[in-house]
């Protein structure tokens, strides 16, 4: 249920409502809006009629059910877009957020050179996996903490913020010590123990769509993080499995306007994994911006042919720079800045 407070209702009335929600055995989530505040009361669906009595409390305008199964992620509970702040960045705001970097952190020189190149081209956040979720147990699994240290070093040198993947709930604390944003990969989108652990973390989370998750299931995964009290969730469409084999995945750009309608959370697009081939990355990156995405995640490697992972889909820095330039007029045409 959503308890909608009257515009200008004083803080004490809001606190009284919060107390009452707890008394009734529900978890209150306060969403502060520009016009009015609302309290999302989340918990057992069966007793929700009892919450209706809050309608008579001072300062309460109405008590309405949240129809979507993803409660806190829905636009019903929060019509205004969420802006996730990372340093000076406003992810989900007017400016597009560009994340770029290698698939995996491989060495100090590889990461540092790539970081400097993507920074020069105008990227805002450096990506790079230190813990890699690989299909084969025999494939390169990442440099782990050593990789995290290299990422922190690259942040120091470039001023770029860092996003890196966490694949295990027991590593959330470790990865959180180094990263500015914690990434959940496609393969872990329904690892509910990981999602809950990230819900308790105080860091923004970049949650990738699974290759076989519907949009509704995807938003339910976001809900796991939100329901634990971490509202800093960024979504990222990265392609789904279809019958098509010419591309690695099918980049579902339908998901962009659908997600933007259903949720207030920022929506990014990853055309690197979404296509699996560098030649298709730029056209689909542009299509994503045209579709309304809040930003992009793009794999960039100095020498893609030598990359430990995902070389085929990685752009060389020069191509990444051209893409960044080509995005400018396109972003302006849809009312965004790069
Ligand atoms: C990645 O970002 O390198 C990655 C493993 O992506 P995904 O989880 O989308 O496959
Ligand atoms: Mn990759």
XYZ file of C-alpha atoms and ligand atoms in Angstrom:
349
model
C 0.000 0.000 0.000
C 1.076 3.589 -0.562
C 0.246 6.146 2.079
C 0.166 9.473 0.266
C 0.803 12.426 2.570
C -0.807 15.815 1.914
C 1.413 18.415 0.256
C 3.133 20.313 3.062
C 2.196 17.822 5.800
C 4.606 18.439 8.699
C 7.383 15.972 9.528
C 5.731 14.885 12.816
C 2.679 13.647 10.938
C 4.941 11.691 8.606
C 6.744 10.180 11.610
C 3.392 9.235 13.198
C 2.436 7.411 10.011
C 5.782 5.598 9.913
C 5.288 4.473 13.518
C 1.771 3.232 12.783
C 2.929 1.301 9.701
C 5.534 -0.484 11.846
C 2.962 -1.190 14.563
C 0.808 -2.944 11.980
C 3.756 -5.160 11.078
C 4.761 -3.530 7.784
C 8.042 -2.063 6.668
C 7.813 1.654 5.918
C 9.815 3.070 2.989
C 9.667 6.860 2.821
C 9.898 8.337 -0.649
C 10.374 12.078 -0.489
C 9.012 13.859 -3.534
C 9.177 17.452 -4.713
C 5.428 17.923 -4.120
C 4.602 15.447 -1.385
C 6.008 12.527 0.532
C 4.690 9.013 0.317
C 5.239 6.023 2.552
C 5.373 2.644 0.873
C 4.157 0.020 3.357
C 5.591 -3.301 2.270
C 4.895 -6.666 3.792
C 2.395 -9.465 3.925
C -0.201 -8.882 1.213
C -2.918 -10.607 3.205
C -3.336 -8.058 5.984
C -3.109 -4.994 3.850
C -6.729 -3.946 4.477
C -5.641 -2.945 7.992
C -3.455 -0.267 6.485
C -6.552 1.407 5.048
C -7.301 2.744 8.558
C -4.332 5.087 8.193
C -6.517 7.190 5.926
C -7.986 8.887 8.998
C -4.594 9.970 10.378
C -3.699 13.679 10.282
C -1.670 14.613 7.212
C -2.703 11.565 5.196
C -4.370 12.267 1.877
C -5.054 8.728 0.723
C -4.077 5.088 1.098
C -3.924 3.256 -2.192
C -2.807 -0.238 -3.150
C 0.333 -0.693 -5.245
C -0.863 -2.800 -8.145
C 2.498 -3.862 -9.560
C 4.262 -6.793 -7.865
C 7.477 -4.754 -7.817
C 6.352 -2.202 -5.242
C 9.250 0.104 -4.444
C 10.629 -0.056 -7.976
C 7.337 1.029 -9.521
C 6.364 4.445 -10.789
C 3.175 4.087 -8.749
C 5.081 4.624 -5.540
C 7.481 7.188 -7.004
C 6.412 8.981 -10.193
C 9.602 11.080 -10.383
C 12.757 9.514 -11.763
C 15.415 8.387 -9.356
C 18.777 10.007 -9.778
C 21.643 7.925 -8.452
C 24.469 10.192 -7.365
C 28.049 9.010 -7.625
C 30.464 11.816 -6.807
C 29.509 14.644 -9.139
C 27.557 12.356 -11.481
C 23.756 12.280 -11.597
C 22.866 8.922 -13.165
C 19.333 9.162 -14.559
C 19.560 12.951 -14.926
C 19.752 15.085 -18.048
C 23.301 14.064 -18.961
C 23.961 10.590 -20.283
C 26.259 8.456 -18.155
C 28.970 6.688 -20.103
C 30.690 3.678 -18.568
C 33.652 2.278 -20.481
C 36.606 -0.007 -19.947
C 37.794 -3.539 -20.477
C 35.757 -6.642 -19.825
C 38.388 -7.883 -17.356
C 41.123 -6.181 -15.405
C 44.218 -7.928 -16.782
C 47.269 -5.932 -15.695
C 48.310 -2.530 -14.432
C 49.400 -1.264 -17.856
C 46.314 -2.628 -19.635
C 43.923 -1.012 -17.170
C 45.786 2.270 -16.818
C 46.166 2.819 -20.569
C 42.510 2.002 -21.185
C 41.390 4.212 -18.283
C 43.346 7.188 -19.616
C 42.001 6.629 -23.140
C 38.332 6.385 -22.130
C 38.697 9.362 -19.806
C 40.181 11.380 -22.671
C 37.237 10.367 -24.871
C 34.758 11.624 -22.256
C 33.675 8.547 -20.288
C 32.530 9.118 -16.709
C 32.931 5.704 -15.114
C 35.584 3.029 -15.604
C 34.431 -0.583 -15.806
C 36.534 -3.710 -15.438
C 35.856 -7.092 -13.927
C 38.066 -8.319 -11.100
C 35.744 -11.242 -10.315
C 34.588 -12.758 -13.598
C 31.535 -15.020 -13.906
C 32.769 -17.282 -16.707
C 30.826 -20.019 -18.448
C 33.824 -22.347 -18.161
C 35.536 -23.009 -14.822
C 38.801 -23.254 -16.794
C 38.535 -19.735 -18.264
C 40.257 -16.698 -16.684
C 38.361 -15.952 -13.465
C 39.747 -12.476 -12.784
C 42.559 -10.980 -10.701
C 40.246 -10.689 -7.671
C 41.529 -8.310 -4.980
C 44.621 -7.504 -7.023
C 42.258 -6.335 -9.793
C 40.292 -4.212 -7.326
C 43.532 -2.525 -6.254
C 44.362 -1.752 -9.876
C 40.904 -0.250 -10.373
C 41.398 1.971 -7.323
C 44.777 3.014 -8.704
C 43.179 3.901 -12.071
C 40.535 5.962 -10.256
C 43.283 7.801 -8.442
C 45.089 8.545 -11.697
C 42.072 9.566 -13.811
C 39.333 10.753 -11.458
C 36.966 8.248 -13.096
C 34.518 6.457 -10.834
C 34.650 2.675 -10.774
C 32.105 -0.058 -11.383
C 33.035 -3.696 -10.954
C 31.185 -6.952 -10.528
C 30.558 -8.862 -7.334
C 29.556 -12.481 -7.823
C 29.394 -13.768 -4.287
C 27.544 -12.399 -1.229
C 30.645 -12.949 0.915
C 32.629 -10.538 -1.316
C 30.205 -7.602 -1.106
C 32.159 -5.983 1.713
C 35.515 -6.472 -0.047
C 34.357 -5.180 -3.447
C 32.502 -2.322 -1.735
C 35.766 -1.164 -0.159
C 37.163 -0.401 -3.619
C 34.241 0.210 -6.004
C 31.944 3.212 -6.348
C 29.230 1.058 -7.942
C 28.740 -2.685 -7.429
C 27.717 -4.600 -10.535
C 25.459 -7.634 -10.554
C 25.994 -9.578 -13.757
C 23.368 -11.177 -15.970
C 24.138 -14.606 -14.548
C 23.427 -13.459 -10.994
C 20.259 -11.465 -11.591
C 18.273 -13.975 -9.560
C 20.921 -14.747 -6.967
C 18.630 -13.580 -4.203
C 21.213 -13.968 -1.431
C 23.528 -11.637 -3.372
C 20.703 -9.170 -4.042
C 19.771 -9.074 -0.356
C 23.401 -8.565 0.660
C 23.611 -5.652 -1.794
C 20.394 -4.268 -0.351
C 22.231 -3.907 2.933
C 25.265 -2.289 1.311
C 25.492 1.468 1.273
C 26.733 1.625 -2.309
C 24.918 2.086 -5.638
C 24.233 -1.154 -7.486
C 24.261 -1.648 -11.256
C 21.910 -4.555 -11.864
C 22.160 -6.162 -15.277
C 19.196 -7.888 -16.849
C 19.518 -11.637 -17.062
C 19.690 -13.222 -20.473
C 16.476 -15.099 -19.745
C 14.599 -12.830 -17.362
C 11.401 -11.075 -18.323
C 11.127 -7.382 -17.555
C 8.814 -8.183 -14.662
C 11.243 -10.722 -13.185
C 14.043 -8.203 -13.671
C 12.152 -5.566 -11.709
C 11.423 -8.115 -8.975
C 15.194 -8.586 -8.682
C 15.614 -4.827 -8.292
C 12.887 -4.998 -5.659
C 15.032 -7.370 -3.554
C 17.707 -4.674 -3.295
C 15.245 -1.831 -2.678
C 13.293 -3.794 -0.077
C 16.438 -4.070 2.062
C 16.702 -0.272 2.081
C 19.179 0.399 -0.722
C 17.392 2.656 -3.205
C 20.453 3.370 -5.343
C 19.791 0.868 -8.099
C 20.730 1.371 -11.759
C 19.293 -0.989 -14.374
C 21.161 -2.148 -17.480
C 19.713 -3.948 -20.488
C 22.408 -6.215 -21.948
C 20.627 -8.486 -24.396
C 18.526 -11.609 -24.061
C 18.621 -15.083 -25.572
C 16.500 -15.590 -28.644
C 16.644 -18.001 -31.603
C 18.975 -15.568 -33.399
C 22.583 -16.733 -33.677
C 24.165 -14.006 -35.830
C 24.667 -11.935 -32.703
C 25.749 -13.127 -29.246
C 22.461 -11.946 -27.694
C 19.497 -9.936 -28.953
C 19.699 -6.443 -27.510
C 16.160 -5.835 -26.321
C 15.747 -2.106 -26.838
C 12.004 -2.498 -26.272
C 13.012 -2.850 -22.644
C 14.167 0.772 -22.520
C 10.808 2.547 -22.979
C 9.022 -0.260 -21.114
C 11.322 0.051 -18.087
C 11.169 3.849 -18.199
C 7.394 3.580 -18.021
C 7.246 0.980 -15.242
C 10.056 2.134 -12.975
C 11.658 5.328 -11.733
C 15.127 3.732 -11.698
C 17.775 4.829 -14.246
C 18.092 2.570 -17.304
C 21.408 1.998 -19.065
C 22.170 -0.149 -22.107
C 25.186 -2.381 -22.771
C 25.492 -2.865 -26.548
C 28.798 -4.743 -26.167
C 27.321 -7.863 -24.560
C 24.024 -7.156 -26.313
C 25.541 -7.714 -29.754
C 28.788 -9.565 -29.027
C 30.608 -7.928 -31.918
C 32.460 -4.600 -32.046
C 31.011 -3.675 -35.437
C 27.477 -3.594 -34.061
C 28.306 -1.723 -30.863
C 28.194 1.853 -32.197
C 24.913 1.542 -34.128
C 23.169 -0.095 -31.175
C 24.664 2.417 -28.723
C 23.110 5.173 -30.810
C 19.815 3.311 -31.026
C 19.813 2.973 -27.224
C 20.266 6.720 -26.780
C 17.490 7.366 -29.296
C 15.256 4.980 -27.336
C 15.736 7.066 -24.190
C 18.455 5.224 -22.273
C 20.078 7.141 -19.415
C 23.523 5.981 -20.455
C 25.693 3.258 -21.899
C 28.168 0.631 -20.781
C 30.773 -0.131 -23.435
C 33.733 -2.490 -23.443
C 36.973 -0.911 -24.618
C 40.357 -2.620 -24.958
C 43.722 -1.323 -26.215
C 44.367 -4.580 -28.082
C 41.075 -6.474 -28.420
C 42.792 -9.383 -30.160
C 44.818 -10.022 -26.987
C 41.983 -9.544 -24.479
C 41.525 -12.243 -21.811
C 37.742 -12.015 -22.312
C 35.241 -10.475 -24.744
C 37.841 -9.114 -27.176
C 35.526 -9.593 -30.171
C 32.995 -7.155 -28.769
C 35.504 -4.605 -27.463
C 36.093 -1.269 -29.163
C 39.580 0.129 -29.654
C 39.971 3.543 -28.001
C 39.882 5.345 -31.361
C 36.529 3.845 -32.268
C 35.212 4.609 -28.809
C 36.263 8.242 -29.251
C 34.445 8.442 -32.612
C 31.331 6.958 -31.032
C 31.440 9.547 -28.233
C 31.581 12.309 -30.822
C 28.777 10.808 -32.880
C 26.600 10.553 -29.771
C 26.658 14.299 -29.124
C 24.190 15.491 -31.826
C 22.099 12.398 -31.267
C 21.824 13.043 -27.526
C 20.915 16.675 -28.204
C 18.146 15.532 -30.571
C 16.500 13.616 -27.707
C 17.046 16.383 -25.170
C 20.104 14.905 -23.464
C 23.738 15.888 -23.058
C 26.846 13.743 -23.164
C 30.417 -7.858 -17.977
O 29.909 -6.746 -17.813
O 31.606 -8.055 -18.293
C 29.539 -9.053 -17.937
C 30.005 -10.227 -17.540
O 28.305 -8.779 -18.363
P 26.980 -9.664 -18.307
O 26.786 -9.995 -16.877
O 25.925 -8.722 -18.845
O 27.200 -10.851 -19.184
Mn 32.422 -8.746 -20.819
